[in-house]
């Protein structure tokens, strides 16, 4: 079973975690237009193209789909958050929550990847 798209998704979503941290600390500029819809990113194209079907034996895929959609929505919300909120406690809490959700998403993908490599479902 080819897990290339899952591996790429892990890397891409960890990069977003880093980008948002940089954005919140003023190191990087981001705008919502840079965030594709959950169906338009490379992982989303694969997920809705063949991924859900190819990996349908993995019960975790429904959760992956839901978390992926939420991931994109959350990124846009964080980018659109007014700077004064972003730099205060509300912003720190929102970023922390996003990072935790990202870790859950990545852990889920890593679990699917491991199961796919070993052939255990």
Short mmCIF file of C-alpha atoms in Angstrom, two decimals:
data_model
loop_
_atom_site.label_atom_id
_atom_site.label_comp_id
_atom_site.label_asym_id
_atom_site.label_seq_id
_atom_site.Cartn_x
_atom_site.Cartn_y
_atom_site.Cartn_z
CA UNK A 1 0.00 0.00 0.00
CA UNK A 2 1.48 3.35 -1.08
CA UNK A 3 1.77 5.72 1.86
CA UNK A 4 3.55 8.53 0.00
CA UNK A 5 0.59 10.92 0.25
CA UNK A 6 0.25 10.25 3.96
CA UNK A 7 3.94 10.96 4.51
CA UNK A 8 3.67 14.18 2.48
CA UNK A 9 0.61 15.23 4.50
CA UNK A 10 2.48 14.72 7.77
CA UNK A 11 5.29 16.99 6.57
CA UNK A 12 2.93 19.63 5.13
CA UNK A 13 0.80 19.85 8.26
CA UNK A 14 3.85 20.08 10.53
CA UNK A 15 5.09 22.91 8.31
CA UNK A 16 1.79 24.73 8.84
CA UNK A 17 2.27 24.35 12.57
CA UNK A 18 5.66 26.05 12.23
CA UNK A 19 4.39 28.73 9.80
CA UNK A 20 1.59 29.72 12.15
CA UNK A 21 3.99 29.97 15.08
CA UNK A 22 6.24 32.22 12.99
CA UNK A 23 3.20 34.27 11.95
CA UNK A 24 2.04 34.70 15.54
CA UNK A 25 5.51 35.88 16.57
CA UNK A 26 5.79 38.28 13.64
CA UNK A 27 8.46 36.34 11.76
CA UNK A 28 6.28 35.41 8.78
CA UNK A 29 3.49 37.15 6.91
CA UNK A 30 0.45 35.07 5.99
CA UNK A 31 -2.98 35.77 4.58
CA UNK A 32 -6.05 33.58 4.24
CA UNK A 33 -5.67 33.46 0.45
CA UNK A 34 -2.54 31.36 0.98
CA UNK A 35 -4.61 28.62 2.63
CA UNK A 36 -6.33 26.39 0.10
CA UNK A 37 -9.68 24.78 0.79
CA UNK A 38 -9.36 21.34 2.41
CA UNK A 39 -10.21 19.79 -0.95
CA UNK A 40 -7.71 21.93 -2.87
CA UNK A 41 -4.42 21.17 -1.11
CA UNK A 42 -2.33 18.24 -2.31
CA UNK A 43 -3.53 15.99 0.51
CA UNK A 44 -7.16 16.98 -0.04
CA UNK A 45 -6.91 16.27 -3.76
CA UNK A 46 -5.51 12.82 -3.01
CA UNK A 47 -7.94 12.19 -0.13
CA UNK A 48 -11.02 12.93 -2.23
CA UNK A 49 -9.51 11.57 -5.43
CA UNK A 50 -8.54 8.09 -4.28
CA UNK A 51 -7.33 8.18 -0.67
CA UNK A 52 -10.64 7.61 1.10
CA UNK A 53 -11.36 4.70 -1.20
CA UNK A 54 -7.84 3.23 -1.18
CA UNK A 55 -7.64 3.41 2.61
CA UNK A 56 -11.30 2.64 3.33
CA UNK A 57 -10.30 -0.40 5.40
CA UNK A 58 -8.79 1.95 7.99
CA UNK A 59 -11.43 3.13 10.43
CA UNK A 60 -9.31 6.19 11.23
CA UNK A 61 -9.90 7.68 7.77
CA UNK A 62 -13.24 9.25 8.74
CA UNK A 63 -11.54 11.05 11.60
CA UNK A 64 -8.67 12.07 9.31
CA UNK A 65 -11.16 13.59 6.91
CA UNK A 66 -12.95 15.56 9.64
CA UNK A 67 -9.72 16.74 11.28
CA UNK A 68 -8.27 17.78 7.93
CA UNK A 69 -11.28 19.95 7.15
CA UNK A 70 -11.16 21.49 10.63
CA UNK A 71 -7.40 22.03 10.26
CA UNK A 72 -7.90 24.25 7.21
CA UNK A 73 -10.74 26.18 8.82
CA UNK A 74 -8.70 26.77 11.97
CA UNK A 75 -5.68 28.03 9.99
CA UNK A 76 -7.84 30.61 8.24
CA UNK A 77 -9.40 31.70 11.54
CA UNK A 78 -5.97 32.12 13.12
CA UNK A 79 -4.62 34.12 10.19
CA UNK A 80 -7.67 36.37 10.20
CA UNK A 81 -7.51 36.92 13.96
CA UNK A 82 -6.92 40.62 14.68
CA UNK A 83 -3.33 41.34 15.67
CA UNK A 84 -4.24 42.62 19.13
CA UNK A 85 -5.98 39.31 19.93
CA UNK A 86 -3.22 37.29 18.30
CA UNK A 87 -0.57 38.91 20.50
CA UNK A 88 -2.58 38.45 23.71
CA UNK A 89 -3.69 35.50 25.85
CA UNK A 90 -6.51 34.62 23.45
CA UNK A 91 -4.04 34.30 20.59
CA UNK A 92 -1.60 32.23 22.60
CA UNK A 93 -4.43 29.89 23.65
CA UNK A 94 -5.72 29.58 20.08
CA UNK A 95 -2.24 28.80 18.75
CA UNK A 96 -1.63 26.28 21.51
CA UNK A 97 -4.95 24.58 20.78
CA UNK A 98 -4.14 24.47 17.06
CA UNK A 99 -0.73 22.89 17.75
CA UNK A 100 -2.35 20.21 19.91
CA UNK A 101 -4.94 19.47 17.20
CA UNK A 102 -2.16 19.29 14.62
CA UNK A 103 -0.31 16.76 16.78
CA UNK A 104 -3.45 14.60 17.01
CA UNK A 105 -3.86 14.75 13.23
CA UNK A 106 -0.21 13.85 12.61
CA UNK A 107 -0.35 11.00 15.17
CA UNK A 108 -3.40 9.62 13.40
CA UNK A 109 -1.67 9.77 10.02
CA UNK A 110 1.42 8.11 11.46
CA UNK A 111 -0.74 5.32 12.89
CA UNK A 112 -2.37 4.73 9.50
CA UNK A 113 1.02 4.81 7.81
CA UNK A 114 2.44 2.21 10.23
CA UNK A 115 -0.56 -0.07 9.81
CA UNK A 116 -0.42 0.24 6.02
CA UNK A 117 3.29 -0.62 5.95
CA UNK A 118 2.79 -3.72 8.09
CA UNK A 119 -0.46 -4.75 6.46
CA UNK A 120 -2.39 -4.65 9.73
CA UNK A 121 -5.73 -2.92 9.76
#
